[in-house]
Short mmCIF file of C-alpha atoms and ligand atoms in Angstrom, two decimals:
data_model
loop_
_atom_site.label_atom_id
_atom_site.label_comp_id
_atom_site.label_asym_id
_atom_site.label_seq_id
_atom_site.Cartn_x
_atom_site.Cartn_y
_atom_site.Cartn_z
CA MET B 11 0.00 0.00 0.00
CA SER B 12 1.38 3.45 -0.88
CA LEU B 13 1.74 6.14 1.79
CA GLN B 14 -1.01 8.08 -0.03
CA GLN B 15 -3.40 5.13 0.33
CA HIS B 16 -2.34 4.71 3.96
CA ILE B 17 -3.10 8.37 4.78
CA GLU B 18 -6.38 8.22 2.86
CA ILE B 19 -7.64 5.35 5.03
CA ALA B 20 -6.42 7.01 8.24
CA LEU B 21 -8.15 10.30 7.32
CA ALA B 22 -11.40 8.52 6.45
CA ASN B 23 -11.32 6.65 9.76
CA TYR B 24 -10.86 9.84 11.80
CA ILE B 25 -13.66 11.58 9.90
CA GLU B 26 -15.99 8.63 10.55
CA LYS B 27 -15.01 8.58 14.20
CA TYR B 28 -15.44 12.29 14.93
CA ALA B 29 -17.68 13.79 12.22
CA ALA B 30 -20.02 11.10 10.86
CA THR B 31 -23.05 12.55 12.67
CA SER B 32 -22.23 16.16 11.79
CA PRO B 33 -24.28 18.13 9.25
CA ALA B 34 -20.87 19.22 7.93
CA TYR B 35 -19.93 15.57 7.22
CA GLU B 36 -20.54 15.63 3.47
CA ALA B 37 -18.59 18.86 2.95
CA ILE B 38 -15.77 17.58 5.17
CA CYS B 39 -15.48 14.31 3.20
CA TYR B 40 -15.70 16.23 -0.09
CA SER B 41 -12.80 18.50 0.82
CA VAL B 42 -10.53 16.07 2.63
CA LEU B 43 -10.90 12.70 0.88
CA GLY B 44 -10.13 11.49 -2.61
CA GLY B 45 -7.75 14.20 -3.76
CA GLY B 46 -4.53 15.93 -3.03
CA LYS B 47 -0.96 14.78 -3.27
CA ARG B 48 -0.60 14.33 0.53
CA ILE B 49 2.94 15.71 0.35
CA ARG B 50 3.05 17.06 3.90
CA PRO B 51 1.99 13.85 5.70
CA VAL B 52 4.28 11.83 3.44
CA ILE B 53 7.18 14.02 4.64
CA ILE B 54 6.29 13.27 8.28
CA TYR B 55 6.24 9.52 7.61
CA THR B 56 9.47 9.69 5.61
CA ILE B 57 11.50 11.59 8.22
CA ALA B 58 10.36 9.22 10.95
CA GLU B 59 10.95 6.16 8.77
CA ALA B 60 14.53 7.27 8.11
CA TYR B 61 15.08 6.61 11.83
CA GLY B 62 13.16 3.33 11.82
CA VAL B 63 9.88 4.65 13.27
CA ALA B 64 6.89 2.73 11.83
CA ASN B 65 4.34 4.66 9.78
CA TYR B 66 1.31 3.83 11.90
CA LYS B 67 2.93 5.61 14.87
CA LEU B 68 2.69 8.87 12.94
CA ASP B 69 -0.90 8.53 11.72
CA GLN B 70 -2.31 11.07 14.16
CA ALA B 71 0.28 13.69 13.30
CA ALA B 72 0.15 13.01 9.57
CA CYS B 73 -3.65 13.30 9.50
CA ALA B 74 -3.63 16.40 11.69
CA LEU B 75 -1.23 18.20 9.36
CA GLU B 76 -3.14 17.19 6.22
CA LEU B 77 -6.40 18.35 7.84
CA ILE B 78 -4.88 21.79 8.49
CA HIS B 79 -3.78 21.90 4.86
CA CYS B 80 -7.27 20.89 3.61
CA TYR B 81 -8.98 23.54 5.74
CA SER B 82 -6.58 26.21 4.46
CA LEU B 83 -7.44 25.28 0.87
CA ILE B 84 -11.19 25.61 1.50
CA HIS B 85 -10.78 29.04 3.08
CA ASP B 86 -8.21 30.15 0.50
CA ASP B 87 -10.73 29.47 -2.30
CA LEU B 88 -13.51 31.56 -0.72
CA PRO B 89 -14.76 34.70 -2.49
CA ALA B 90 -13.20 36.88 0.23
CA MET B 91 -9.82 35.31 -0.42
CA ASP B 92 -8.65 33.95 -3.80
CA ASN B 93 -12.18 33.34 -5.10
CA ASP B 94 -11.28 30.16 -6.96
CA ASP B 95 -14.04 27.95 -8.33
CA MET B 96 -11.99 24.80 -8.81
CA ARG B 97 -9.85 22.78 -6.41
CA ARG B 98 -8.30 19.36 -6.90
CA GLY B 99 -10.05 19.03 -10.26
CA LYS B 100 -13.57 19.61 -8.94
CA PRO B 101 -15.74 22.56 -7.84
CA SER B 102 -14.39 24.30 -4.72
CA CYS B 103 -16.18 23.57 -1.46
CA HIS B 104 -18.11 26.88 -1.48
CA ILE B 105 -19.27 26.30 -5.08
CA LYS B 106 -20.54 22.83 -4.19
CA PHE B 107 -22.04 23.53 -0.74
CA GLY B 108 -22.37 27.32 -0.47
CA GLU B 109 -20.18 29.81 1.30
CA ALA B 110 -21.50 29.39 4.84
CA THR B 111 -21.10 25.61 4.81
CA ALA B 112 -17.61 25.95 3.31
CA ILE B 113 -16.51 28.34 6.07
CA LEU B 114 -17.95 26.05 8.73
CA ALA B 115 -16.56 22.86 7.17
CA GLY B 116 -13.14 24.57 7.14
CA ASP B 117 -13.55 25.49 10.82
CA ALA B 118 -14.58 21.91 11.61
CA ILE B 119 -11.58 20.44 9.76
CA LEU B 120 -9.18 22.85 11.53
CA THR B 121 -10.61 21.84 14.90
CA LEU B 122 -10.62 18.15 13.99
CA ALA B 123 -6.88 18.36 13.36
CA PHE B 124 -6.24 19.17 17.01
CA LYS B 125 -8.76 16.60 18.24
CA VAL B 126 -6.89 13.94 16.26
CA LEU B 127 -3.41 15.03 17.36
CA ALA B 128 -4.49 15.20 21.02
CA GLU B 129 -5.93 11.63 21.07
CA PRO B 130 -4.38 9.43 23.75
CA GLN B 131 -1.52 7.39 22.25
CA GLN B 132 1.40 5.21 23.27
CA ASN B 133 3.80 5.75 20.40
CA TYR B 134 5.87 8.52 21.99
CA PRO B 135 5.97 10.35 25.34
CA ALA B 136 3.18 12.79 26.25
CA GLU B 137 5.67 15.70 26.18
CA THR B 138 6.47 14.85 22.57
CA GLN B 139 2.76 14.87 21.76
CA LEU B 140 2.41 18.29 23.40
CA ALA B 141 5.39 19.56 21.40
CA MET B 142 3.72 18.31 18.20
CA ILE B 143 0.44 20.06 19.10
CA SER B 144 2.32 23.27 19.83
CA CYS B 145 4.30 23.00 16.57
CA LEU B 146 1.11 22.50 14.54
CA ALA B 147 -0.62 25.42 16.27
CA GLU B 148 2.35 27.67 15.53
CA ALA B 149 2.41 26.70 11.84
CA ALA B 150 -1.37 27.08 11.45
CA GLY B 151 -1.60 30.23 13.52
CA ALA B 152 -1.06 33.98 13.60
CA ARG B 153 2.68 33.74 12.88
CA GLY B 154 2.33 30.91 10.35
CA ILE B 155 -0.05 30.45 7.43
CA ILE B 156 -2.42 33.17 8.66
CA ALA B 157 0.42 35.72 8.56
CA GLY B 158 1.29 34.61 5.03
CA GLN B 159 -2.31 34.80 3.90
CA ILE B 160 -2.80 38.32 5.29
CA ARG B 161 0.44 39.59 3.73
CA ASP B 162 -0.49 37.86 0.46
CA ILE B 163 -3.89 39.56 0.31
CA ALA B 164 -2.39 42.95 1.28
CA ALA B 165 0.19 42.60 -1.52
CA GLU B 166 -2.38 42.03 -4.28
CA GLY B 167 -1.84 44.44 -7.13
CA LYS B 168 1.36 45.84 -5.59
CA GLN B 169 4.94 45.65 -6.81
CA LEU B 170 6.63 43.30 -4.38
CA ARG B 171 10.33 42.95 -3.66
CA GLN B 172 11.76 39.47 -3.83
CA ASP B 173 12.46 39.34 -0.06
CA ALA B 174 8.85 40.34 0.70
CA LEU B 175 7.58 37.60 -1.63
CA GLU B 176 9.87 35.09 0.06
CA GLN B 177 8.50 36.07 3.46
CA ILE B 178 4.97 35.34 2.20
CA HIS B 179 6.13 31.98 0.86
CA ARG B 180 7.93 31.14 4.11
CA GLU B 181 4.79 31.82 6.13
CA LYS B 182 2.09 30.68 3.74
CA THR B 183 3.74 27.64 2.22
CA ALA B 184 6.89 26.70 4.14
CA SER B 185 5.20 26.82 7.58
CA LEU B 186 3.38 23.52 6.99
CA PHE B 187 6.45 21.91 5.38
CA GLN B 188 8.50 23.02 8.39
CA ALA B 189 5.84 21.54 10.69
CA ALA B 190 6.09 18.24 8.78
CA ILE B 191 9.86 18.15 9.29
CA THR B 192 9.69 19.15 12.96
CA ILE B 193 6.88 16.72 13.81
CA GLY B 194 8.61 13.84 12.00
CA SER B 195 11.84 14.71 13.84
CA LEU B 196 10.07 14.88 17.21
CA ALA B 197 8.72 11.36 16.73
CA THR B 198 12.22 9.97 16.27
CA GLN B 199 13.32 11.18 19.73
CA LYS B 200 16.71 11.82 18.10
CA LYS B 201 16.70 15.60 17.58
CA PRO B 202 18.15 15.56 14.03
CA ASN B 203 19.45 18.94 12.85
CA LEU B 204 16.91 19.52 10.06
CA SER B 205 15.76 22.99 11.10
CA ASN B 206 16.23 24.62 7.70
CA LEU B 207 14.96 21.77 5.55
CA GLY B 208 11.23 22.54 5.85
CA GLU B 209 11.80 26.11 4.76
CA LEU B 210 13.84 24.99 1.75
CA LEU B 211 11.23 22.41 0.77
CA GLY B 212 8.47 25.02 1.10
CA LEU B 213 10.35 27.54 -1.01
CA ALA B 214 11.22 24.92 -3.63
CA PHE B 215 7.58 23.82 -3.73
CA GLN B 216 6.37 27.40 -4.15
CA LEU B 217 8.94 28.24 -6.83
CA GLN B 218 7.80 25.20 -8.79
CA ASP B 219 4.18 26.25 -8.18
CA ASP B 220 4.93 29.69 -9.66
CA LEU B 221 6.59 28.11 -12.67
CA LEU B 222 3.66 25.71 -13.14
CA GLU B 223 1.28 28.68 -13.09
CA THR B 224 3.34 30.07 -15.94
CA TYR B 225 3.68 26.87 -17.98
CA SER B 226 0.97 24.39 -17.13
CA THR B 227 -2.70 23.87 -17.99
CA SER B 228 -5.69 23.94 -15.67
CA THR B 229 -6.49 20.32 -16.57
CA LYS B 230 -3.10 19.19 -15.29
CA LEU B 231 -3.23 21.35 -12.17
CA GLY B 232 -6.86 20.72 -11.22
CA LYS B 233 -7.26 24.45 -10.55
CA PRO B 234 -7.18 27.56 -12.73
CA VAL B 235 -3.69 28.39 -14.06
CA ASN B 236 -4.37 32.10 -14.15
CA SER B 237 -5.41 32.42 -10.50
CA ASP B 238 -2.31 34.43 -9.48
CA GLN B 239 -2.70 36.70 -12.49
CA LYS B 240 -6.43 37.17 -11.83
CA ASN B 241 -5.71 38.15 -8.22
CA GLN B 242 -2.72 40.28 -9.25
CA LYS B 243 -0.43 38.12 -7.12
CA ALA B 244 3.32 38.56 -7.26
CA THR B 245 5.22 35.44 -8.28
CA HIS B 246 8.93 34.72 -8.51
CA ALA B 247 8.63 34.22 -12.23
CA GLY B 248 6.88 37.60 -12.48
CA ILE B 249 9.38 39.53 -10.33
CA ILE B 250 12.71 38.09 -11.44
CA GLY B 251 11.79 36.23 -14.62
CA ILE B 252 11.47 32.55 -15.45
CA ALA B 253 15.21 31.93 -15.94
CA ALA B 254 16.19 33.46 -12.56
CA ALA B 255 13.31 31.67 -10.77
CA THR B 256 14.48 28.38 -12.31
CA GLN B 257 18.03 29.13 -11.12
CA ILE B 258 16.86 29.85 -7.53
CA LEU B 259 14.84 26.64 -7.61
CA ALA B 260 17.99 24.71 -8.56
CA GLU B 261 19.98 26.36 -5.74
CA THR B 262 17.23 25.67 -3.21
CA TYR B 263 17.12 22.05 -4.38
CA ASN B 264 20.89 21.69 -3.88
CA ARG B 265 20.80 23.17 -0.38
CA ALA B 266 17.94 20.86 0.63
CA LYS B 267 19.75 17.85 -0.89
CA GLU B 268 22.87 18.64 1.11
CA ILE B 269 20.95 18.76 4.42
CA ILE B 270 19.21 15.46 3.62
CA GLU B 271 22.48 13.75 2.70
CA THR B 272 24.34 15.14 5.70
CA GLU B 273 21.73 14.63 8.40
CA LEU B 274 19.48 11.67 7.61
CA PRO B 275 20.64 8.10 8.25
CA LYS B 276 18.53 6.93 5.29
CA THR B 277 18.18 9.34 2.40
CA ASP B 278 16.49 7.64 -0.58
CA SER B 279 12.82 8.38 0.24
CA MET B 280 13.45 11.99 1.29
CA LEU B 281 15.51 12.63 -1.85
CA ALA B 282 12.67 11.15 -3.89
CA ILE B 283 10.26 13.63 -2.24
CA LEU B 284 12.63 16.51 -2.99
CA ASN B 285 12.78 15.42 -6.62
CA THR B 286 8.99 15.17 -6.81
CA LEU B 287 8.53 18.62 -5.26
CA THR B 288 10.88 20.31 -7.66
CA ALA B 289 9.86 18.43 -10.81
CA ARG B 290 6.12 17.96 -10.22
CA SER B 291 3.67 18.77 -12.97
CA ASN B 292 0.54 19.31 -10.83
C1 LIG H 323 -5.69 30.23 6.62
C2 LIG H 323 -7.21 30.68 4.66
C3 LIG H 323 -5.88 30.41 5.18
C4 LIG H 323 -4.89 30.35 4.33
C5 LIG H 323 -3.53 30.20 4.75
C6 LIG H 323 -1.92 27.78 3.29
C7 LIG H 323 -2.71 28.94 2.79
C8 LIG H 323 -2.62 30.20 3.54
C9 LIG H 323 -3.49 28.87 1.72
C10 LIG H 323 -3.64 27.64 0.95
C11 LIG H 323 -3.60 27.87 -0.51
C12 LIG H 323 -2.25 28.07 -1.11
C13 LIG H 323 -2.24 28.63 -2.48
C14 LIG H 323 -1.14 27.75 -0.47
C15 LIG H 323 0.19 27.88 -1.04
C16 LIG H 323 0.77 26.53 -1.15
C17 LIG H 323 0.08 25.69 -2.16
C18 LIG H 323 0.38 25.92 -3.59
C19 LIG H 323 -0.77 24.77 -1.76
C20 LIG H 323 -1.33 23.69 -2.57
O1 LIG H 323 -0.76 22.54 -2.02
P1 LIG H 323 -0.71 21.14 -2.77
O2 LIG H 323 -0.25 21.32 -4.17
O3 LIG H 323 -2.25 20.76 -2.77
O4 LIG H 323 0.06 20.21 -1.91
P2 LIG H 323 -2.93 19.32 -2.82
O5 LIG H 323 -4.26 19.57 -3.49
O6 LIG H 323 -2.07 18.39 -3.59
O7 LIG H 323 -3.11 18.90 -1.40
#
């Protein structure tokens, strides 16, 4: 079974357990299940696995992080935010269920993430679990993706400097990648020195995302390709040009590769993720 299939089953089980009787159930299933690349939970599993920690021990954390990601996508698509009609190749949650249900389903998924991560468990010490909860709250909160989203909206239609754009990407995109790295590391009880890796993965992912917006088609991406343009969003490709953005992507890739090769006892799966992030086509 692939890690994507593994996470799919774990997510479905948690939704059944904690949301089956909710009037938000249908919208929650619609937005969480059956789509998405599951990159962030796969990173958690992969870091832990490099130290010999079995996948099932990370199910709570992996699901919690993916739930935060799914909620952020629902809210990001809302008319007050990016106003995108398509997500993961199908109508966005608010198009399918209406705006109020989409907002509430997003709130329910955000809350479910913490319910799942706080479940009693015996895979690591309680202090480690608390540290994971705190890490996820930080990444999802006022200094994490929310900060990035607010700066991103405020920057619409403005000329942005490259460092300001990178700050948005660090907060909006890299925060959840960093959480994946930190949570996976916490589970190993080994304190590997991977502090910068999440940021590099997030920036690489976002650079590739910018380039895909420039090159790809909406059929391949499962969302409109002109969303950034429509919302007058700054992109790396727009600010420094496609060639320079491609060059920065290559440098970011090399820095991430060096950390992986220096710090992880087993590197093949994490290098495969890095390659997927920087060469993905959707
Ligand atoms: C709190 C509303 C709110 C937003 C916070 C994280 C975020 C900011 C918004 C999410 C939308 C967005 C454009 C994030 C940037 C990173 C990105 C391109 C996410 C898409 O992630 P993928 O490609 O999505 O991993 P799948 O569908 O594969 O899960």
